[in-house]
Amino acid sequence: MNGCIIAHRNFTVIYGLSIRGAQEEDPPDPQLMRLDNMLLAEGVSGPEKGGGSAAAAAAAAASGGSSDNSIEHSDYRAKLTQIRQIYHTELEKYEQACNEFTTHVMNLLREQSRTRPISPKEIERMVGIIHRKFSSIQMQLKQSTCEAVMILRSRFLDARRKRRNFSKQATEILNEYFYSHLSNPYPSEEAKEELAKKCSITVSQVSNWFGNKRIRYKKNIGKFQEEANLYAAKTAVTAAHAVAAAVQNNQTNSPTTPNSDCSSGSFNLPNSGDMFMNMQSLNGDSYQGSQVGANVQSQVDTLRHVINQTGGYSDGLGANSLYSPHNLNANGGWQDATTPSSVTSPTEGPGSVHSDTSN
DNA sequence: ATAAATGATTTTCT
DNA sequence: AGAAAATCATTTAT
């Protein structure tokens, strides 16, 4: 009666068009087909799997110690076999009841046929009605079984339920990368692999982390200022060295370093982009131009925090870190530093600014 | 015990 | 495909 199909749309998507049955039902009910496919795929309605239940039960009953993966998996399998048993016994019961009922009705009709002529059409019609009724009951059984299996799956297979925080050093590494690439915190696939290796997590976990970090940083920048300063200071030394080296290398012609007053937060990406282009143009040799630009850009990011921090100087008193969301454009997205916004399609403008996150 | 932080998933948008 | 946004379920801090 309820909508297990609606509640778990994923499964309908998964099982909707997978297995082509050898026998096609006359009424090709798509819902019934989905249920059948799913039950088959989950091993509920498939072959009986002889020692499956015994093995699972034994494994489950073996030891109740650590919360390891194998224990949970066996537990899952035990419950699945339990569901399957219930399903099969119920199905058998329904089948038996159906047969008994039909024979009963047939007997009744036969008795009546003595007093009244009964056409075979009528008998057929009655049988059809009975079968339809019982098949609808069967479908309800299948549906509730599907629901149970899905609940079981979500109970055991949802990674959200066994989430563990990353190690301290892993978050350290990730934060370092994030805040030193604050203007464009989108690590490439290679960078993601590198980070995953360093943190001993998977690449998709790195992607998850950056997705969460970006959205949460953007949503409440004030909450992350402390952290930003901390990690900027942490990489300050190396960043300073690198920038110094880069500047020295590029100062063959002394670009007079105008160093516009971008002290209190008006440090926008367009500036960085110009800087990058200038350097590229005056560098002469265009090789690795993008790389140098990116490096300098990241250094600028880290240095910005250092400047803000050292500018405050009074470390016990003011602590008024008041720099603005420099890296975010008006729409609330990170500005793309790599694509210099070519003139081809200026379709989007600063339309609606409704970003007032006051929680 | 409740709120905040956090990792993972799902949905929506591009 | 990949990211943003919303949401979920757990861990951690208060």
Coordinates of C-alpha atoms (C1' of nucleotides) in Angstrom, one line a residue:
Chain A
M1 CA 0.0 0.0 0.0
N2 CA 2.8 2.3 0.7
G3 CA 5.2 3.5 -1.9
C4 CA 8.4 1.6 -1.4
I5 CA 9.1 2.2 -5.1
I6 CA 8.8 5.9 -4.6
A7 CA 10.8 5.9 -1.4
H8 CA 13.8 4.2 -3.0
R9 CA 14.1 5.6 -6.5
N10 CA 17.6 4.4 -6.9
F11 CA 16.7 0.8 -6.8
T12 CA 14.0 1.2 -9.4
V13 CA 16.6 2.8 -11.6
I14 CA 19.0 0.1 -11.1
Y15 CA 16.7 -2.8 -11.5
G16 CA 14.3 -1.3 -14.0
L17 CA 15.9 -2.6 -17.2
S18 CA 18.4 -5.2 -16.3
I19 CA 17.4 -8.8 -16.7
R20 CA 15.4 -10.0 -19.6
G21 CA 13.3 -12.8 -18.4
A22 CA 13.1 -16.0 -20.5
Q23 CA 9.3 -15.9 -20.1
E24 CA 7.3 -12.8 -20.9
E25 CA 4.2 -12.3 -19.0
D26 CA 1.1 -11.5 -21.0
P27 CA 0.4 -8.4 -19.0
P28 CA 3.9 -6.8 -19.0
D29 CA 3.4 -5.0 -15.7
P30 CA 6.6 -2.9 -15.4
Q31 CA 6.3 -2.7 -11.7
L32 CA 6.1 -6.4 -11.2
M33 CA 9.0 -6.8 -13.5
R34 CA 11.0 -4.4 -11.5
L35 CA 10.2 -6.2 -8.3
D36 CA 11.1 -9.6 -9.9
N37 CA 14.3 -8.3 -11.2
M38 CA 15.3 -6.9 -7.9
L39 CA 14.5 -10.0 -6.0
L40 CA 16.4 -12.0 -8.4
A41 CA 19.4 -9.7 -8.3
E42 CA 19.5 -9.6 -4.6
G43 CA 19.4 -13.4 -4.5
V44 CA 16.0 -13.6 -2.8
S45 CA 14.1 -15.3 -5.5
G46 CA 16.9 -17.0 -7.2
P47 CA 18.2 -20.5 -6.8
E48 CA 18.1 -21.8 -3.3
K49 CA 21.7 -21.6 -2.5
G50 CA 22.1 -24.8 -0.6
G51 CA 24.6 -24.1 2.2
G52 CA 24.2 -20.4 2.1
S53 CA 21.9 -20.1 5.1
A54 CA 23.8 -22.5 7.2
A55 CA 27.2 -20.9 6.5
A56 CA 25.9 -17.5 7.2
A57 CA 24.2 -18.5 10.4
A58 CA 27.4 -20.3 11.5
A59 CA 29.5 -17.3 10.7
A60 CA 27.1 -15.0 12.5
A61 CA 27.0 -17.2 15.5
A62 CA 30.7 -17.8 15.5
S63 CA 32.1 -14.9 17.5
G64 CA 30.7 -11.6 18.7
G65 CA 33.9 -9.6 19.0
S66 CA 35.3 -6.9 16.9
S67 CA 33.2 -4.7 14.7
D68 CA 35.1 -5.8 11.7
N69 CA 33.9 -5.8 8.1
S70 CA 33.6 -9.6 7.8
I71 CA 31.3 -9.8 10.8
E72 CA 29.0 -7.2 9.5
H73 CA 28.9 -8.8 6.1
S74 CA 28.1 -12.2 7.4
D75 CA 25.4 -10.6 9.6
Y76 CA 24.0 -9.0 6.5
R77 CA 24.0 -12.2 4.7
A78 CA 22.3 -14.0 7.6
K79 CA 19.5 -11.5 7.6
L80 CA 19.2 -11.7 3.9
T81 CA 18.7 -15.4 4.0
Q82 CA 16.2 -14.9 6.7
I83 CA 14.2 -12.6 4.5
R84 CA 14.5 -15.1 1.7
Q85 CA 13.1 -17.9 3.8
I86 CA 10.2 -15.9 4.9
Y87 CA 9.6 -14.9 1.3
H88 CA 9.6 -18.4 0.0
T89 CA 7.4 -19.8 2.7
E90 CA 4.9 -17.1 2.2
L91 CA 5.0 -17.6 -1.5
E92 CA 4.4 -21.2 -1.1
K93 CA 1.6 -20.6 1.2
Y94 CA -0.1 -18.3 -1.2
E95 CA 0.3 -20.8 -4.0
Q96 CA -1.2 -23.5 -2.0
A97 CA -4.1 -21.4 -0.9
C98 CA -4.7 -20.4 -4.5
N99 CA -4.8 -24.0 -5.6
E100 CA -7.1 -25.0 -2.8
F101 CA -9.4 -22.1 -3.5
T102 CA -9.6 -22.9 -7.2
T103 CA -10.4 -26.5 -6.6
H104 CA -13.0 -25.5 -4.1
V105 CA -14.6 -23.2 -6.6
M106 CA -14.5 -25.8 -9.2
N107 CA -16.2 -28.2 -7.0
L108 CA -18.9 -25.7 -6.3
L109 CA -19.4 -25.1 -10.0
R110 CA -19.5 -28.7 -10.7
E111 CA -22.3 -29.2 -8.1
Q112 CA -24.2 -26.3 -9.7
S113 CA -23.7 -27.7 -13.1
R114 CA -26.2 -30.4 -12.2
T115 CA -29.1 -28.0 -11.8
R116 CA -27.9 -25.4 -14.3
P117 CA -25.8 -25.6 -17.4
I118 CA -22.5 -23.9 -16.9
S119 CA -20.4 -22.8 -19.9
P120 CA -16.7 -23.4 -19.9
K121 CA -16.3 -19.7 -20.5
E122 CA -17.8 -19.0 -17.2
I123 CA -15.4 -21.4 -15.5
E124 CA -12.5 -19.9 -17.2
R125 CA -13.6 -16.4 -16.1
M126 CA -13.9 -17.5 -12.5
V127 CA -10.4 -19.1 -12.6
G128 CA -9.0 -15.9 -14.1
I129 CA -10.5 -13.8 -11.3
I130 CA -9.1 -16.0 -8.7
H131 CA -5.7 -16.0 -10.2
R132 CA -5.7 -12.2 -10.5
K133 CA -6.6 -11.8 -6.9
F134 CA -3.8 -14.1 -5.7
S135 CA -1.2 -12.6 -8.0
S136 CA -2.0 -9.2 -6.6
I137 CA -1.4 -10.6 -3.1
Q138 CA 1.8 -12.1 -4.4
M139 CA 2.9 -8.8 -5.7
Q140 CA 2.3 -7.2 -2.3
L141 CA 4.5 -9.9 -0.8
K142 CA 7.2 -9.1 -3.3
Q143 CA 6.9 -5.4 -2.6
S144 CA 7.2 -5.8 1.1
T145 CA 10.1 -8.1 0.6
C146 CA 11.8 -5.6 -1.6
E147 CA 11.3 -3.0 1.0
A148 CA 12.8 -5.2 3.7
V149 CA 15.8 -5.9 1.5
M150 CA 16.4 -2.3 0.8
I151 CA 16.1 -1.4 4.5
L152 CA 18.7 -4.1 5.2
R153 CA 20.9 -2.7 2.5
S154 CA 20.7 0.8 3.7
R155 CA 21.4 -0.4 7.2
F156 CA 24.5 -2.3 6.3
L157 CA 25.8 -0.9 3.1
D158 CA 25.4 2.8 3.5
A159 CA 28.9 4.2 4.2
R160 CA 27.4 7.0 6.1
R161 CA 26.7 4.7 9.0
K162 CA 30.3 3.7 9.5
R163 CA 31.9 7.0 9.0
R164 CA 35.2 7.6 10.7
N165 CA 37.0 10.9 10.9
F166 CA 40.2 11.2 9.0
S167 CA 43.4 11.2 10.9
K168 CA 44.7 14.4 12.2
Q169 CA 47.6 14.6 9.8
A170 CA 45.4 13.7 6.9
T171 CA 43.2 16.7 7.6
E172 CA 46.3 18.7 8.1
I173 CA 47.5 17.9 4.6
L174 CA 44.2 18.5 3.0
N175 CA 43.8 21.8 4.8
E176 CA 47.3 22.8 3.8
Y177 CA 46.4 22.2 0.2
F178 CA 43.1 23.9 0.4
Y179 CA 44.4 27.1 2.0
S180 CA 47.4 27.3 -0.2
H181 CA 45.2 27.0 -3.3
L182 CA 42.4 29.1 -1.9
S183 CA 41.9 31.0 -5.1
N184 CA 41.3 27.8 -7.0
P185 CA 40.7 25.0 -4.7
Y186 CA 40.0 22.4 -7.3
P187 CA 42.8 19.8 -7.3
S188 CA 43.4 18.0 -10.6
E189 CA 43.1 14.3 -10.8
E190 CA 46.8 14.0 -10.3
A191 CA 46.8 16.2 -7.3
K192 CA 43.9 14.3 -5.9
E193 CA 45.8 11.1 -6.3
E194 CA 48.8 12.6 -4.6
L195 CA 46.8 13.8 -1.7
A196 CA 45.0 10.5 -1.4
K197 CA 48.3 8.8 -1.2
K198 CA 49.7 11.1 1.4
C199 CA 46.6 10.9 3.5
S200 CA 46.1 7.2 2.9
I201 CA 42.5 7.7 1.8
T202 CA 40.9 7.2 -1.5
V203 CA 40.6 9.7 -4.4
S204 CA 36.9 10.0 -4.0
Q205 CA 37.3 10.7 -0.4
V206 CA 39.6 13.5 -1.4
S207 CA 37.0 14.7 -3.8
N208 CA 34.3 14.5 -1.1
W209 CA 36.5 16.4 1.3
F210 CA 37.1 19.2 -1.1
G211 CA 33.5 19.4 -2.1
N212 CA 32.5 19.7 1.6
K213 CA 35.3 22.1 2.3
R214 CA 34.5 24.4 -0.5
I215 CA 30.8 24.6 0.2
R216 CA 31.3 25.0 3.9
Y217 CA 34.0 27.5 3.6
K218 CA 32.0 29.6 1.2
K219 CA 28.9 29.3 3.3
N220 CA 30.5 30.7 6.4
I221 CA 33.9 32.2 5.8
G222 CA 34.1 33.9 9.2
K223 CA 34.1 30.5 10.9
F224 CA 37.2 29.5 8.9
Q225 CA 39.3 32.6 9.3
E226 CA 41.2 31.2 12.2
E227 CA 42.0 28.0 10.4
A228 CA 43.0 30.0 7.3
N229 CA 45.4 32.1 9.2
L230 CA 46.8 29.0 10.9
Y231 CA 47.5 27.2 7.7
A232 CA 48.7 30.2 5.9
A233 CA 51.3 30.7 8.7
K234 CA 52.2 27.1 8.5
T235 CA 53.2 27.4 4.9
A236 CA 54.5 30.9 5.2
V237 CA 58.1 30.0 5.2
T238 CA 58.2 27.9 2.2
A239 CA 55.8 30.2 0.4
A240 CA 58.0 33.2 1.1
H241 CA 61.0 31.4 -0.1
A242 CA 59.3 30.3 -3.3
V243 CA 57.9 33.8 -4.0
A244 CA 61.2 35.4 -3.4
A245 CA 62.9 33.1 -5.8
A246 CA 60.2 33.6 -8.4
V247 CA 60.4 37.3 -8.1
Q248 CA 64.1 37.3 -8.3
N249 CA 63.9 35.2 -11.4
N250 CA 61.4 37.4 -13.0
Q251 CA 62.9 40.7 -12.0
T252 CA 65.4 40.8 -14.8
N253 CA 63.7 43.8 -16.2
S254 CA 62.4 45.3 -12.9
P255 CA 58.7 45.6 -13.5
T256 CA 58.6 48.4 -10.9
T257 CA 56.2 46.4 -8.7
P258 CA 53.4 48.8 -8.4
N259 CA 52.0 46.6 -5.6
S260 CA 48.6 48.2 -5.5
D261 CA 46.9 48.7 -2.2
C262 CA 45.2 45.5 -1.8
S263 CA 45.7 45.3 1.9
S264 CA 42.3 45.2 3.4
G265 CA 40.5 42.6 1.5
S266 CA 40.2 44.0 -2.0
F267 CA 42.5 41.3 -3.2
N268 CA 40.6 40.0 -6.1
L269 CA 41.3 37.4 -8.6
P270 CA 41.4 39.7 -11.6
N271 CA 44.5 41.3 -10.1
S272 CA 46.1 37.9 -9.9
G273 CA 45.1 37.2 -13.5
D274 CA 46.7 40.4 -14.7
M275 CA 49.8 39.6 -12.7
F276 CA 50.0 36.2 -14.2
M277 CA 49.7 37.6 -17.7
N278 CA 52.2 40.3 -17.1
M279 CA 54.7 37.9 -15.8
Q280 CA 54.1 35.6 -18.7
S281 CA 54.6 38.4 -21.2
L282 CA 57.7 39.8 -19.7
N283 CA 59.2 36.5 -19.0
G284 CA 60.0 36.0 -22.6
D285 CA 60.3 32.3 -22.7
S286 CA 56.8 31.1 -22.7
Y287 CA 57.6 27.6 -21.6
Q288 CA 55.9 26.5 -18.4
G289 CA 54.1 29.8 -18.3
S290 CA 51.1 28.4 -16.8
Q291 CA 53.0 26.5 -14.1
V292 CA 54.8 29.5 -13.0
G293 CA 51.6 31.5 -12.9
A294 CA 49.9 28.9 -10.8
N295 CA 52.7 28.7 -8.4
V296 CA 52.8 32.4 -7.9
Q297 CA 49.1 32.5 -7.5
S298 CA 49.1 29.9 -4.8
Q299 CA 51.9 31.8 -3.0
V300 CA 50.0 34.9 -3.2
D301 CA 47.1 33.1 -1.6
T302 CA 49.2 32.0 1.4
L303 CA 51.0 35.3 1.6
R304 CA 47.8 37.2 1.8
H305 CA 47.0 35.5 5.1
V306 CA 50.4 36.1 6.4
I307 CA 50.2 39.7 5.6
N308 CA 46.9 40.0 7.3
Q309 CA 48.2 38.2 10.3
T310 CA 51.5 40.0 10.7
G311 CA 49.8 43.2 9.9
G312 CA 47.7 42.9 13.0
Y313 CA 50.8 42.4 15.0
S314 CA 49.1 42.7 18.4
D315 CA 48.5 39.1 18.9
G316 CA 46.7 39.2 22.2
L317 CA 44.5 42.1 21.8
G318 CA 42.8 42.9 18.6
A319 CA 42.6 39.7 16.7
N320 CA 40.3 41.4 14.3
S321 CA 40.9 39.4 11.2
L322 CA 38.8 41.3 8.8
Y323 CA 39.6 40.4 5.3
S324 CA 36.8 39.8 2.9
P325 CA 35.9 36.8 0.8
H326 CA 38.5 37.7 -1.6
N327 CA 38.4 34.6 -3.7
L328 CA 34.7 34.5 -4.2
N329 CA 33.0 36.4 -7.0
A330 CA 29.7 38.2 -6.7
N331 CA 27.8 35.1 -7.5
G332 CA 29.3 33.2 -4.7
G333 CA 31.4 30.9 -6.8
W334 CA 35.1 30.6 -7.0
Q335 CA 36.5 32.5 -9.9
D336 CA 38.2 30.5 -12.5
A337 CA 41.8 31.5 -12.5
T338 CA 42.8 29.4 -15.5
T339 CA 40.3 30.6 -18.0
P340 CA 40.6 34.3 -18.6
S341 CA 36.9 34.8 -19.4
S342 CA 37.1 35.1 -23.1
V343 CA 34.8 37.4 -25.0
T344 CA 33.0 34.7 -26.8
S345 CA 29.9 34.2 -24.7
P346 CA 29.2 36.8 -22.0
T347 CA 25.8 35.4 -21.4
E348 CA 25.8 35.6 -17.7
G349 CA 25.8 38.7 -15.8
P350 CA 25.6 39.6 -12.1
G351 CA 21.9 38.9 -11.8
S352 CA 20.5 38.2 -8.5
V353 CA 22.5 38.6 -5.3
H354 CA 20.4 37.1 -2.6
S355 CA 23.2 35.4 -0.7
D356 CA 22.4 36.4 2.9
T357 CA 23.3 33.5 5.0
S358 CA 22.3 34.5 8.4
N359 CA 21.9 31.4 10.4
Chain B
dA1 C1' 21.9 15.1 26.3
dT2 C1' 22.3 18.6 22.9
dA3 C1' 24.9 21.1 19.5
dA4 C1' 28.6 21.4 16.4
dA5 C1' 31.7 19.2 13.2
dT6 C1' 32.4 15.9 9.7
dG7 C1' 32.4 12.4 6.1
dA8 C1' 29.2 10.4 2.6
dT9 C1' 25.3 10.3 -0.3
dT10 C1' 21.7 12.2 -3.2
dT11 C1' 19.8 15.7 -6.1
dT12 C1' 20.2 19.5 -9.1
dC13 C1' 22.6 22.3 -12.2
dT14 C1' 26.0 23.3 -15.8
Chain C
dA1 C1' 31.7 14.3 -15.9
dG2 C1' 32.0 17.2 -12.2
dA3 C1' 30.6 20.6 -9.0
dA4 C1' 27.2 23.0 -5.9
dA5 C1' 23.7 22.4 -2.7
dA6 C1' 20.8 19.9 0.3
dT7 C1' 20.6 16.3 3.3
dC8 C1' 21.9 12.2 6.1
dA9 C1' 24.1 9.7 9.9
dT10 C1' 27.8 9.5 12.7
dT11 C1' 31.5 11.4 15.7
dT12 C1' 33.1 14.8 18.8
dA13 C1' 32.8 18.6 21.9
dT14 C1' 30.0 21.2 25.3

